């Protein structure tokens, strides 16, 4: 597994893709949601969320 630094949305997206490729879909979805949240373009954020299946896994307290 590669060592990631998480400074940009792209970093989270790269990690999400790696997690998906290694059979960790839940972690992939959480990382993708973080990438989408850090993406200023709402259309791009929607595309990122659509790339990873399932609904939001975040808990809102």
mmCIF file of N, CA, C and O in Angstrom:
data_model
loop_
_atom_site.group_PDB
_atom_site.id
_atom_site.type_symbol
_atom_site.label_atom_id
_atom_site.label_comp_id
_atom_site.label_asym_id
_atom_site.label_seq_id
_atom_site.Cartn_x
_atom_site.Cartn_y
_atom_site.Cartn_z
ATOM 1 N N UNK A 1 0.838 -1.173 0.000
ATOM 2 C CA UNK A 1 0.000 0.000 0.000
ATOM 3 C C UNK A 1 0.887 1.241 0.000
ATOM 4 O O UNK A 1 1.868 1.319 0.704
ATOM 5 N N UNK A 2 0.492 2.204 -0.785
ATOM 6 C CA UNK A 2 1.255 3.446 -0.882
ATOM 7 C C UNK A 2 1.007 4.315 0.350
ATOM 8 O O UNK A 2 -0.044 4.241 0.979
ATOM 9 N N UNK A 3 1.977 5.135 0.656
ATOM 10 C CA UNK A 3 1.833 6.092 1.748
ATOM 11 C C UNK A 3 1.212 7.361 1.178
ATOM 12 O O UNK A 3 1.687 7.906 0.197
ATOM 13 N N UNK A 4 0.116 7.805 1.770
ATOM 14 C CA UNK A 4 -0.592 8.974 1.272
ATOM 15 C C UNK A 4 -0.427 10.147 2.212
ATOM 16 O O UNK A 4 -0.382 9.991 3.427
ATOM 17 N N UNK A 5 -0.337 11.323 1.635
ATOM 18 C CA UNK A 5 -0.480 12.557 2.386
ATOM 19 C C UNK A 5 -1.796 13.163 1.931
ATOM 20 O O UNK A 5 -2.107 13.152 0.741
ATOM 21 N N UNK A 6 -2.574 13.622 2.856
ATOM 22 C CA UNK A 6 -3.911 14.094 2.547
ATOM 23 C C UNK A 6 -3.976 15.609 2.656
ATOM 24 O O UNK A 6 -4.342 16.156 3.685
ATOM 25 N N UNK A 7 -3.571 16.279 1.566
ATOM 26 C CA UNK A 7 -3.593 17.726 1.510
ATOM 27 C C UNK A 7 -4.619 18.258 0.520
ATOM 28 O O UNK A 7 -4.982 19.415 0.585
ATOM 29 N N UNK A 8 -5.045 17.405 -0.413
ATOM 30 C CA UNK A 8 -5.949 17.847 -1.479
ATOM 31 C C UNK A 8 -7.063 16.822 -1.665
ATOM 32 O O UNK A 8 -6.931 15.668 -1.251
ATOM 33 N N UNK A 9 -8.117 17.257 -2.303
ATOM 34 C CA UNK A 9 -9.217 16.339 -2.610
ATOM 35 C C UNK A 9 -8.705 15.156 -3.428
ATOM 36 O O UNK A 9 -9.130 14.013 -3.220
ATOM 37 N N UNK A 10 -7.777 15.418 -4.334
ATOM 38 C CA UNK A 10 -7.226 14.350 -5.175
ATOM 39 C C UNK A 10 -6.531 13.276 -4.342
ATOM 40 O O UNK A 10 -6.553 12.096 -4.713
ATOM 41 N N UNK A 11 -5.933 13.667 -3.227
ATOM 42 C CA UNK A 11 -5.288 12.689 -2.349
ATOM 43 C C UNK A 11 -6.315 11.717 -1.774
ATOM 44 O O UNK A 11 -6.087 10.507 -1.718
ATOM 45 N N UNK A 12 -7.445 12.259 -1.335
ATOM 46 C CA UNK A 12 -8.518 11.417 -0.802
ATOM 47 C C UNK A 12 -9.093 10.529 -1.899
ATOM 48 O O UNK A 12 -9.400 9.356 -1.666
ATOM 49 N N UNK A 13 -9.225 11.077 -3.086
ATOM 50 C CA UNK A 13 -9.776 10.303 -4.195
ATOM 51 C C UNK A 13 -8.830 9.176 -4.598
ATOM 52 O O UNK A 13 -9.276 8.046 -4.850
ATOM 53 N N UNK A 14 -7.543 9.447 -4.649
ATOM 54 C CA UNK A 14 -6.570 8.385 -4.951
ATOM 55 C C UNK A 14 -6.641 7.266 -3.913
ATOM 56 O O UNK A 14 -6.626 6.086 -4.259
ATOM 57 N N UNK A 15 -6.727 7.651 -2.644
ATOM 58 C CA UNK A 15 -6.828 6.650 -1.586
ATOM 59 C C UNK A 15 -8.132 5.869 -1.697
ATOM 60 O O UNK A 15 -8.152 4.651 -1.477
ATOM 61 N N UNK A 16 -9.209 6.550 -2.045
ATOM 62 C CA UNK A 16 -10.504 5.872 -2.208
ATOM 63 C C UNK A 16 -10.426 4.822 -3.311
ATOM 64 O O UNK A 16 -10.919 3.700 -3.143
ATOM 65 N N UNK A 17 -9.796 5.177 -4.399
ATOM 66 C CA UNK A 17 -9.662 4.214 -5.506
ATOM 67 C C UNK A 17 -8.797 3.025 -5.096
ATOM 68 O O UNK A 17 -9.101 1.882 -5.447
ATOM 69 N N UNK A 18 -7.751 3.278 -4.353
ATOM 70 C CA UNK A 18 -6.908 2.166 -3.895
ATOM 71 C C UNK A 18 -7.687 1.254 -2.951
ATOM 72 O O UNK A 18 -7.587 0.030 -3.034
ATOM 73 N N UNK A 19 -8.469 1.828 -2.058
ATOM 74 C CA UNK A 19 -9.263 1.022 -1.130
ATOM 75 C C UNK A 19 -10.299 0.200 -1.904
ATOM 76 O O UNK A 19 -10.523 -0.974 -1.600
ATOM 77 N N UNK A 20 -10.909 0.788 -2.904
ATOM 78 C CA UNK A 20 -11.877 0.045 -3.724
ATOM 79 C C UNK A 20 -11.182 -1.106 -4.449
ATOM 80 O O UNK A 20 -11.717 -2.222 -4.505
ATOM 81 N N UNK A 21 -10.008 -0.838 -4.984
ATOM 82 C CA UNK A 21 -9.269 -1.869 -5.718
ATOM 83 C C UNK A 21 -8.811 -3.015 -4.827
ATOM 84 O O UNK A 21 -8.599 -4.125 -5.310
ATOM 85 N N UNK A 22 -8.648 -2.750 -3.539
ATOM 86 C CA UNK A 22 -8.184 -3.793 -2.627
ATOM 87 C C UNK A 22 -9.317 -4.382 -1.792
ATOM 88 O O UNK A 22 -9.075 -5.022 -0.766
ATOM 89 N N UNK A 23 -10.562 -4.146 -2.217
ATOM 90 C CA UNK A 23 -11.698 -4.795 -1.571
ATOM 91 C C UNK A 23 -12.161 -4.159 -0.279
ATOM 92 O O UNK A 23 -12.686 -4.859 0.585
ATOM 93 N N UNK A 24 -11.981 -2.873 -0.153
ATOM 94 C CA UNK A 24 -12.430 -2.154 1.050
ATOM 95 C C UNK A 24 -13.453 -1.093 0.653
ATOM 96 O O UNK A 24 -13.175 0.110 0.718
ATOM 97 N N UNK A 25 -14.637 -1.501 0.238
ATOM 98 C CA UNK A 25 -15.605 -0.544 -0.299
ATOM 99 C C UNK A 25 -16.111 0.478 0.718
ATOM 100 O O UNK A 25 -16.399 1.615 0.349
ATOM 101 N N UNK A 26 -16.218 0.101 1.962
ATOM 102 C CA UNK A 26 -16.715 1.046 2.966
ATOM 103 C C UNK A 26 -15.710 2.170 3.179
ATOM 104 O O UNK A 26 -16.078 3.355 3.171
ATOM 105 N N UNK A 27 -14.467 1.818 3.337
ATOM 106 C CA UNK A 27 -13.432 2.831 3.488
ATOM 107 C C UNK A 27 -13.302 3.666 2.217
ATOM 108 O O UNK A 27 -13.136 4.888 2.281
ATOM 109 N N UNK A 28 -13.431 3.021 1.074
ATOM 110 C CA UNK A 28 -13.383 3.755 -0.197
ATOM 111 C C UNK A 28 -14.482 4.805 -0.256
ATOM 112 O O UNK A 28 -14.245 5.945 -0.659
ATOM 113 N N UNK A 29 -15.679 4.439 0.154
ATOM 114 C CA UNK A 29 -16.799 5.382 0.114
ATOM 115 C C UNK A 29 -16.550 6.559 1.064
ATOM 116 O O UNK A 29 -16.812 7.713 0.701
ATOM 117 N N UNK A 30 -16.062 6.287 2.252
ATOM 118 C CA UNK A 30 -15.787 7.375 3.199
ATOM 119 C C UNK A 30 -14.719 8.329 2.664
ATOM 120 O O UNK A 30 -14.850 9.554 2.782
ATOM 121 N N UNK A 31 -13.674 7.792 2.082
ATOM 122 C CA UNK A 31 -12.630 8.631 1.498
ATOM 123 C C UNK A 31 -13.166 9.430 0.315
ATOM 124 O O UNK A 31 -12.827 10.609 0.140
ATOM 125 N N UNK A 32 -14.021 8.811 -0.481
ATOM 126 C CA UNK A 32 -14.619 9.517 -1.619
ATOM 127 C C UNK A 32 -15.526 10.649 -1.145
ATOM 128 O O UNK A 32 -15.540 11.735 -1.745
ATOM 129 N N UNK A 33 -16.259 10.423 -0.081
ATOM 130 C CA UNK A 33 -17.115 11.484 0.460
ATOM 131 C C UNK A 33 -16.268 12.659 0.931
ATOM 132 O O UNK A 33 -16.627 13.823 0.705
ATOM 133 N N UNK A 34 -15.138 12.364 1.544
ATOM 134 C CA UNK A 34 -14.248 13.443 1.984
ATOM 135 C C UNK A 34 -13.672 14.184 0.778
ATOM 136 O O UNK A 34 -13.575 15.416 0.785
ATOM 137 N N UNK A 35 -13.302 13.453 -0.250
ATOM 138 C CA UNK A 35 -12.807 14.089 -1.473
ATOM 139 C C UNK A 35 -13.871 14.997 -2.066
ATOM 140 O O UNK A 35 -13.583 16.129 -2.466
ATOM 141 N N UNK A 36 -15.102 14.514 -2.113
ATOM 142 C CA UNK A 36 -16.191 15.317 -2.665
ATOM 143 C C UNK A 36 -16.431 16.564 -1.836
ATOM 144 O O UNK A 36 -16.651 17.659 -2.378
ATOM 145 N N UNK A 37 -16.364 16.430 -0.526
ATOM 146 C CA UNK A 37 -16.549 17.588 0.353
ATOM 147 C C UNK A 37 -15.471 18.650 0.138
ATOM 148 O O UNK A 37 -15.722 19.831 0.324
ATOM 149 N N UNK A 38 -14.296 18.230 -0.240
ATOM 150 C CA UNK A 38 -13.179 19.157 -0.435
ATOM 151 C C UNK A 38 -13.098 19.683 -1.867
ATOM 152 O O UNK A 38 -12.178 20.439 -2.190
ATOM 153 N N UNK A 39 -14.029 19.284 -2.701
ATOM 154 C CA UNK A 39 -14.062 19.708 -4.096
ATOM 155 C C UNK A 39 -14.997 20.899 -4.240
ATOM 156 O O UNK A 39 -16.188 20.782 -3.949
ATOM 157 N N UNK A 40 -14.485 22.048 -4.683
ATOM 158 C CA UNK A 40 -15.330 23.240 -4.765
ATOM 159 C C UNK A 40 -16.395 23.179 -5.870
ATOM 160 O O UNK A 40 -17.442 23.811 -5.756
ATOM 161 N N UNK A 41 -16.167 22.410 -6.905
ATOM 162 C CA UNK A 41 -17.102 22.294 -8.025
ATOM 163 C C UNK A 41 -18.162 21.255 -7.676
ATOM 164 O O UNK A 41 -17.858 20.072 -7.520
ATOM 165 N N UNK A 42 -19.407 21.681 -7.558
ATOM 166 C CA UNK A 42 -20.479 20.768 -7.137
ATOM 167 C C UNK A 42 -20.730 19.647 -8.144
ATOM 168 O O UNK A 42 -21.075 18.535 -7.756
ATOM 169 N N UNK A 43 -20.544 19.907 -9.424
ATOM 170 C CA UNK A 43 -20.719 18.848 -10.427
ATOM 171 C C UNK A 43 -19.633 17.788 -10.291
ATOM 172 O O UNK A 43 -19.898 16.594 -10.413
ATOM 173 N N UNK A 44 -18.415 18.223 -10.058
ATOM 174 C CA UNK A 44 -17.311 17.277 -9.856
ATOM 175 C C UNK A 44 -17.522 16.488 -8.569
ATOM 176 O O UNK A 44 -17.275 15.279 -8.522
ATOM 177 N N UNK A 45 -17.992 17.147 -7.522
ATOM 178 C CA UNK A 45 -18.270 16.451 -6.262
ATOM 179 C C UNK A 45 -19.335 15.372 -6.468
ATOM 180 O O UNK A 45 -19.203 14.261 -5.958
ATOM 181 N N UNK A 46 -20.364 15.683 -7.229
ATOM 182 C CA UNK A 46 -21.414 14.699 -7.517
ATOM 183 C C UNK A 46 -20.852 13.529 -8.321
ATOM 184 O O UNK A 46 -21.212 12.367 -8.088
ATOM 185 N N UNK A 47 -19.955 13.818 -9.267
ATOM 186 C CA UNK A 47 -19.338 12.755 -10.062
ATOM 187 C C UNK A 47 -18.500 11.836 -9.172
ATOM 188 O O UNK A 47 -18.530 10.614 -9.311
ATOM 189 N N UNK A 48 -17.778 12.420 -8.225
ATOM 190 C CA UNK A 48 -16.964 11.615 -7.305
ATOM 191 C C UNK A 48 -17.866 10.698 -6.487
ATOM 192 O O UNK A 48 -17.598 9.501 -6.360
ATOM 193 N N UNK A 49 -18.942 11.246 -5.931
ATOM 194 C CA UNK A 49 -19.857 10.420 -5.131
ATOM 195 C C UNK A 49 -20.484 9.312 -5.967
ATOM 196 O O UNK A 49 -20.675 8.190 -5.485
ATOM 197 N N UNK A 50 -20.796 9.599 -7.222
ATOM 198 C CA UNK A 50 -21.431 8.602 -8.096
ATOM 199 C C UNK A 50 -20.461 7.478 -8.468
ATOM 200 O O UNK A 50 -20.899 6.360 -8.769
ATOM 201 N N UNK A 51 -19.174 7.765 -8.448
ATOM 202 C CA UNK A 51 -18.175 6.749 -8.797
ATOM 203 C C UNK A 51 -18.127 5.620 -7.770
ATOM 204 O O UNK A 51 -17.769 4.490 -8.083
ATOM 205 N N UNK A 52 -18.509 5.943 -6.541
ATOM 206 C CA UNK A 52 -18.456 4.960 -5.449
ATOM 207 C C UNK A 52 -19.886 4.673 -4.997
ATOM 208 O O UNK A 52 -20.587 5.556 -4.518
ATOM 209 N N UNK A 53 -20.292 3.427 -5.144
ATOM 210 C CA UNK A 53 -21.679 3.047 -4.887
ATOM 211 C C UNK A 53 -22.040 3.126 -3.419
ATOM 212 O O UNK A 53 -21.178 3.133 -2.546
ATOM 213 N N UNK A 54 -23.335 3.166 -3.181
ATOM 214 C CA UNK A 54 -23.857 3.187 -1.817
ATOM 215 C C UNK A 54 -24.159 4.596 -1.362
ATOM 216 O O UNK A 54 -23.670 5.576 -1.909
ATOM 217 N N UNK A 55 -24.973 4.674 -0.356
ATOM 218 C CA UNK A 55 -25.320 5.965 0.225
ATOM 219 C C UNK A 55 -24.249 6.430 1.191
ATOM 220 O O UNK A 55 -23.269 5.745 1.442
ATOM 221 N N UNK A 56 -24.462 7.584 1.726
ATOM 222 C CA UNK A 56 -23.514 8.143 2.676
ATOM 223 C C UNK A 56 -23.407 7.242 3.894
ATOM 224 O O UNK A 56 -24.396 6.708 4.389
ATOM 225 N N UNK A 57 -22.201 7.090 4.364
ATOM 226 C CA UNK A 57 -21.937 6.264 5.534
ATOM 227 C C UNK A 57 -21.651 7.102 6.766
ATOM 228 O O UNK A 57 -21.374 6.582 7.829
ATOM 229 N N UNK A 58 -21.717 8.405 6.625
ATOM 230 C CA UNK A 58 -21.402 9.288 7.728
ATOM 231 C C UNK A 58 -22.551 9.370 8.696
ATOM 232 O O UNK A 58 -23.714 9.345 8.319
ATOM 233 N N UNK A 59 -22.188 9.507 9.950
ATOM 234 C CA UNK A 59 -23.195 9.704 10.996
ATOM 235 C C UNK A 59 -23.277 11.178 11.276
ATOM 236 O O UNK A 59 -22.277 11.849 11.472
ATOM 237 N N UNK A 60 -24.474 11.674 11.281
ATOM 238 C CA UNK A 60 -24.698 13.081 11.626
ATOM 239 C C UNK A 60 -25.232 13.107 13.047
ATOM 240 O O UNK A 60 -26.292 12.591 13.338
ATOM 241 N N UNK A 61 -24.464 13.685 13.972
ATOM 242 C CA UNK A 61 -24.890 13.737 15.371
ATOM 243 C C UNK A 61 -25.563 15.038 15.685
ATOM 244 O O UNK A 61 -25.408 16.042 15.168
#
